[in-house]
Coordinates of C-alpha atoms in Angstrom, one line a residue:
X1 CA -23.5 -142.8 110.0
X2 CA -20.5 -142.8 111.6
X3 CA -19.8 -139.6 114.5
X4 CA -16.8 -138.3 113.7
X5 CA -14.6 -136.9 117.1
X6 CA -12.9 -134.2 116.8
X7 CA -9.6 -133.9 119.4
X8 CA -10.5 -131.3 122.2
X9 CA -7.7 -130.7 124.0
X10 CA -3.8 -129.5 122.8
X11 CA -2.2 -133.1 123.5
X12 CA -4.9 -134.9 121.7
X13 CA -4.5 -133.0 118.8
X14 CA -0.4 -133.3 119.2
X15 CA -0.5 -136.9 119.5
X16 CA -2.7 -137.5 116.2
X17 CA 0.2 -135.7 114.3
X18 CA 1.8 -137.2 114.7
X19 CA 0.1 -140.5 114.0
X20 CA -1.0 -138.7 110.4
X21 CA 0.9 -140.1 107.4
X22 CA 4.4 -138.0 106.5
X23 CA 6.6 -137.6 104.0
X24 CA 9.4 -138.8 105.4
X25 CA 7.8 -141.5 107.9
X26 CA 9.7 -141.9 111.1
X27 CA 11.4 -145.1 112.9
X28 CA 8.6 -148.4 112.9
X29 CA 7.4 -149.6 115.8
X30 CA 7.2 -153.6 116.9
X31 CA 4.5 -154.5 118.7
X32 CA 5.3 -158.0 120.7
X33 CA 2.4 -159.8 122.2
X34 CA 1.9 -164.2 122.5
X35 CA -1.1 -166.0 121.8
X36 CA -3.4 -168.2 124.8
X37 CA -0.4 -170.9 124.6
X38 CA 3.5 -169.9 124.9
X39 CA 6.4 -172.4 125.4
X40 CA 9.8 -171.5 127.8
X41 CA 12.0 -171.1 124.5
X42 CA 9.4 -168.8 122.8
X43 CA 8.7 -166.8 126.2
X44 CA 12.7 -166.5 125.5
X45 CA 13.0 -165.8 121.9
X46 CA 10.2 -162.7 122.3
X47 CA 12.2 -161.0 125.5
X48 CA 15.0 -161.6 123.2
X49 CA 13.6 -159.5 120.2
X50 CA 12.0 -157.1 122.5
X51 CA 15.6 -156.0 124.4
X52 CA 17.6 -155.6 120.4
X53 CA 14.3 -153.4 119.7
X54 CA 13.9 -151.8 123.4
X55 CA 13.5 -148.4 122.8
X56 CA 10.7 -148.8 119.2
X57 CA 9.2 -151.6 120.3
X58 CA 5.7 -152.4 122.7
X59 CA 5.2 -155.4 125.0
X60 CA 2.1 -157.2 126.1
X61 CA 2.4 -159.5 129.2
X62 CA -1.4 -160.7 128.8
X63 CA -2.6 -164.0 127.0
X64 CA -4.1 -162.7 123.6
X65 CA -7.4 -165.7 122.8
X66 CA -8.6 -163.4 119.5
X67 CA -5.6 -163.4 117.5
X68 CA -4.9 -165.6 114.3
X69 CA -3.5 -164.0 112.1
X70 CA -4.0 -166.3 109.3
X71 CA -7.5 -166.9 110.4
X72 CA -10.3 -164.9 109.0
X73 CA -11.9 -162.9 111.2
X74 CA -8.7 -163.3 113.6
X75 CA -6.8 -160.2 113.1
X76 CA -9.5 -157.6 114.0
X77 CA -7.8 -158.0 117.2
X78 CA -4.7 -157.5 116.1
X79 CA -5.6 -154.4 113.9
X80 CA -6.6 -153.1 117.2
X81 CA -3.9 -152.9 118.6
X82 CA -1.9 -151.5 116.3
X83 CA -4.1 -148.9 116.2
X84 CA -4.3 -148.3 119.5
X85 CA -0.1 -148.7 119.9
X86 CA 0.7 -147.0 116.4
X87 CA 2.6 -149.9 115.9
X88 CA 3.2 -150.6 112.2
X89 CA 5.1 -154.1 112.6
X90 CA 4.0 -156.9 115.3
X91 CA 5.7 -159.8 116.3
X92 CA 3.2 -162.9 117.5
X93 CA 4.4 -165.7 119.4
X94 CA 2.0 -169.0 119.9
X95 CA 3.3 -172.5 121.1
X96 CA 0.6 -175.9 120.0
X97 CA 1.3 -179.3 119.4
X98 CA 1.1 -178.7 115.6
X99 CA 3.0 -175.8 115.2
X100 CA 5.5 -175.9 118.1
X101 CA 7.5 -172.8 119.3
X102 CA 5.5 -171.1 116.2
X103 CA 6.9 -167.2 115.2
X104 CA 4.4 -164.8 113.1
X105 CA 6.2 -161.9 111.9
X106 CA 3.8 -159.3 110.0
X107 CA 3.4 -155.5 108.5
X108 CA 0.9 -153.7 108.7
X109 CA -0.9 -150.8 106.3
X110 CA -2.8 -148.2 107.4
X111 CA -3.1 -150.2 110.6
X112 CA -4.4 -153.7 108.7
X113 CA -2.6 -156.2 107.7
X114 CA -0.2 -156.1 104.8
X115 CA 1.8 -159.1 104.6
X116 CA 2.9 -162.4 107.2
X117 CA 5.5 -164.6 107.5
X118 CA 4.9 -168.0 109.9
X119 CA 8.6 -168.9 110.5
X120 CA 9.4 -171.9 114.0
X121 CA 12.0 -171.2 116.1
X122 CA 14.5 -173.9 116.9
X123 CA 18.3 -173.9 118.7
X124 CA 18.1 -170.9 120.7
X125 CA 21.0 -169.4 122.7
X126 CA 19.7 -166.3 124.6
X127 CA 22.1 -163.4 125.6
X128 CA 23.3 -164.3 129.3
X129 CA 25.0 -167.9 127.3
X130 CA 27.4 -165.6 125.4
X131 CA 30.8 -164.9 127.6
X132 CA 32.7 -161.6 125.9
X133 CA 34.2 -158.3 126.6
X134 CA 30.9 -155.9 128.4
X135 CA 33.0 -153.2 126.7
X136 CA 31.9 -154.4 122.7
X137 CA 28.3 -155.2 124.4
X138 CA 26.2 -152.4 121.5
X139 CA 24.6 -149.8 122.8
X140 CA 21.3 -149.6 122.7
X141 CA 19.2 -147.9 119.5
X142 CA 22.4 -148.1 117.5
X143 CA 22.1 -148.4 113.6
X144 CA 23.4 -152.5 112.6
X145 CA 24.7 -153.4 109.8
X146 CA 22.3 -156.1 108.2
X147 CA 23.8 -159.4 106.2
X148 CA 21.9 -161.5 104.3
X149 CA 24.0 -164.5 102.8
X150 CA 23.3 -167.4 100.9
X151 CA 21.5 -167.7 97.2
X152 CA 18.1 -168.8 98.5
X153 CA 17.1 -164.7 99.3
X154 CA 17.4 -164.6 95.9
X155 CA 15.8 -167.6 94.2
X156 CA 13.6 -169.1 96.9
X157 CA 10.2 -167.0 97.0
X158 CA 9.4 -168.0 101.1
X159 CA 13.0 -166.4 102.1
X160 CA 13.0 -163.3 99.7
X161 CA 9.5 -162.3 101.6
X162 CA 11.3 -163.6 105.2
X163 CA 14.1 -161.0 103.8
X164 CA 12.3 -158.3 103.3
X165 CA 10.4 -158.2 107.2
X166 CA 13.2 -159.1 109.1
X167 CA 15.1 -155.9 106.9
X168 CA 12.0 -153.3 107.8
X169 CA 12.2 -155.1 111.7
X170 CA 15.7 -154.7 112.5
X171 CA 17.1 -152.0 110.5
X172 CA 15.9 -149.0 112.6
X173 CA 15.9 -145.6 111.3
X174 CA 16.4 -144.8 108.2
X175 CA 19.0 -142.2 107.8
X176 CA 21.3 -140.9 104.7
X177 CA 24.7 -140.4 106.4
X178 CA 26.4 -143.0 108.5
X179 CA 29.5 -142.2 110.9
X180 CA 31.1 -145.2 111.5
X181 CA 31.7 -145.4 114.9
X182 CA 28.7 -144.9 115.7
X183 CA 28.4 -148.8 113.6
X184 CA 28.6 -151.7 116.7
X185 CA 26.3 -154.3 115.7
X186 CA 25.7 -156.6 112.3
X187 CA 22.4 -159.0 112.3
X188 CA 23.6 -162.0 110.2
X189 CA 21.3 -164.0 108.6
X190 CA 22.4 -167.2 106.3
X191 CA 20.3 -169.5 104.3
X192 CA 21.1 -172.9 105.2
X193 CA 18.3 -174.6 102.8
X194 CA 15.4 -173.2 101.6
X195 CA 13.2 -173.0 104.2
X196 CA 16.5 -172.9 107.1
X197 CA 17.8 -169.6 108.0
X198 CA 20.8 -169.6 110.3
X199 CA 20.2 -165.8 112.6
X200 CA 23.4 -164.8 115.0
X201 CA 24.3 -160.9 116.7
X202 CA 27.7 -160.0 116.5
X203 CA 29.2 -156.9 118.1
X204 CA 31.7 -155.0 115.5
X205 CA 35.2 -154.8 117.0
X206 CA 36.9 -151.4 115.5
X207 CA 40.9 -152.4 115.2
X208 CA 43.8 -150.2 113.5
X209 CA 44.6 -151.3 109.7
X210 CA 47.3 -148.9 108.2
X211 CA 44.7 -147.6 105.8
X212 CA 41.9 -145.1 107.1
X213 CA 39.2 -147.6 107.2
X214 CA 39.4 -150.3 110.0
X215 CA 39.9 -154.0 110.3
X216 CA 36.7 -155.0 112.2
X217 CA 35.9 -158.2 113.7
X218 CA 32.9 -159.5 114.7
X219 CA 32.4 -160.8 118.0
X220 CA 29.0 -162.9 118.8
X221 CA 27.1 -161.6 121.6
X222 CA 23.7 -163.4 121.0
X223 CA 21.3 -164.4 120.6
X224 CA 21.5 -166.8 118.2
X225 CA 18.6 -169.0 116.4
X226 CA 17.2 -171.2 114.1
X227 CA 14.3 -169.6 111.7
X228 CA 12.2 -172.4 110.0
X229 CA 9.7 -170.8 107.3
X230 CA 6.8 -172.9 107.6
X231 CA 3.6 -170.7 106.0
X232 CA 3.5 -166.8 103.9
X233 CA 1.3 -164.8 102.6
X234 CA 1.7 -161.8 100.6
X235 CA -0.1 -158.7 99.9
X236 CA -2.9 -158.7 97.6
X237 CA -2.0 -156.1 94.3
X238 CA -4.5 -153.7 95.3
X239 CA -3.0 -153.0 98.9
X240 CA 0.7 -153.2 97.6
X241 CA 0.0 -150.6 94.9
X242 CA -1.6 -148.0 97.4
X243 CA 1.4 -148.8 100.1
X244 CA 3.8 -148.3 97.1
X245 CA 2.4 -144.3 96.6
X246 CA 4.6 -141.8 97.2
X247 CA 3.8 -138.5 97.1
X248 CA 5.3 -135.7 94.3
X249 CA 8.3 -133.8 94.8
X250 CA 7.1 -130.3 95.0
X251 CA 9.0 -128.1 92.5
X252 CA 10.8 -125.6 94.0
X253 CA 10.3 -122.0 93.8
X254 CA 12.2 -120.2 91.0
X255 CA 14.9 -117.6 93.5
X256 CA 14.7 -114.5 92.1
X257 CA 18.3 -112.6 91.4
X258 CA 19.7 -115.9 92.4
X259 CA 21.8 -118.2 89.8
X260 CA 24.4 -120.3 90.3
X261 CA 28.3 -121.3 88.7
X262 CA 30.2 -123.8 88.1
X263 CA 33.0 -122.0 89.4
X264 CA 32.2 -118.9 91.4
X265 CA 28.9 -121.4 92.8
X266 CA 25.8 -119.6 94.0
X267 CA 25.5 -115.7 92.9
X268 CA 22.7 -113.1 94.1
X269 CA 22.6 -109.7 92.7
X270 CA 21.6 -106.9 94.7
X271 CA 19.5 -103.9 93.6
X272 CA 19.7 -100.8 95.5
X273 CA 17.4 -98.1 94.8
X274 CA 18.8 -94.5 93.8
X275 CA 19.7 -92.8 97.5
X276 CA 18.3 -89.2 96.0
X277 CA 21.8 -87.9 98.2
X278 CA 20.6 -84.2 96.5
X279 CA 17.3 -83.8 98.0
X280 CA 17.8 -85.2 100.9
X281 CA 17.5 -82.1 103.6
X282 CA 20.4 -81.7 105.8
X283 CA 20.3 -80.5 109.7
X284 CA 20.9 -77.2 110.2
X285 CA 24.1 -77.4 112.9
X286 CA 26.0 -79.7 110.1
X287 CA 29.5 -78.4 110.2
X288 CA 29.8 -78.2 106.4
X289 CA 26.5 -75.8 106.0
X290 CA 28.3 -73.9 108.3
X291 CA 31.6 -73.6 106.3
X292 CA 29.5 -72.1 103.2
X293 CA 27.3 -69.6 105.5
X294 CA 30.8 -68.3 106.8
X295 CA 32.2 -68.5 102.7
X296 CA 29.5 -66.7 102.1
X297 CA 29.5 -63.8 104.6
X298 CA 32.9 -63.2 103.0
X299 CA 32.6 -62.9 99.7
X300 CA 29.9 -60.6 101.1
X301 CA 32.4 -58.2 103.3
X302 CA 34.3 -58.6 100.7
X303 CA 31.7 -57.4 97.8
X304 CA 30.4 -54.2 100.3
X305 CA 34.4 -52.6 100.0
X306 CA 35.0 -53.5 96.8
X307 CA 32.0 -51.5 95.6
X308 CA 32.9 -48.7 98.4
X309 CA 35.8 -48.4 97.6
X310 CA 34.4 -47.5 94.0
X311 CA 32.3 -45.3 95.0
X312 CA 35.0 -43.0 96.6
X313 CA 37.3 -43.1 94.0
X314 CA 34.1 -41.8 92.1
X315 CA 33.0 -39.1 94.1
X316 CA 36.7 -37.9 94.1

């Protein structure tokens, strides 16, 4: 029997609550690591990806000999790192004679390998090789535009899978409303052939257009490189169904005494109980009571005077 450990401190409980499943998930963190052997180009690519996702990325600098994503038994260390860092995506770099400058991009579900895409990296141009006005540099953590150009992303199975993974990797936080002034970058992926994709990172420059919507210009700020698709592994059907499950929306509770109208909008009814003013006890010093007493005394005095006059008349 496995022993289940419960958190003993408030900090541990809060950390577990953050990692627990939610109806609306937070941004996906990315784990960046490399294998036993890497090349200078591959190290530069991993650094560039880390800079693009700096706020939501964890990078390991040590070599990882036991990580082999496509081999059985080589996933255990990767799944352990995913659970330890609470990362739902990973980028793994390795270099060999058979597969030079190799990059494996994958997703996890419940900290188990969900799917994998293996690409080769070619024609790298790092950030430092581009010259542009530094005022146009995109801000860290800003929401990007993502463009996929080419029919291959809709017809070729490998490119369709690569599109899904790249979209998850670079899209950032999912939002409902977006301020156009805060969008300052664009990721452009172009399908050159059935297995080659050109990637470039551009800054957005907003200019006057004479209308409400400004005119946009793209300024290449780097990095740019080519992805050559080598292998990919789709999730099995059972795991896919499990990962695609969504929680049912809870039925809204009916609000009492509230109705909605097309013209007037939300209408509410307020019920006020009977105040029973006649039975309410008034204070002795109330001005109204004093006035009534004075009037009663005057009436009583007038009645006495009238009665005494009648008695005098009868006696006479």
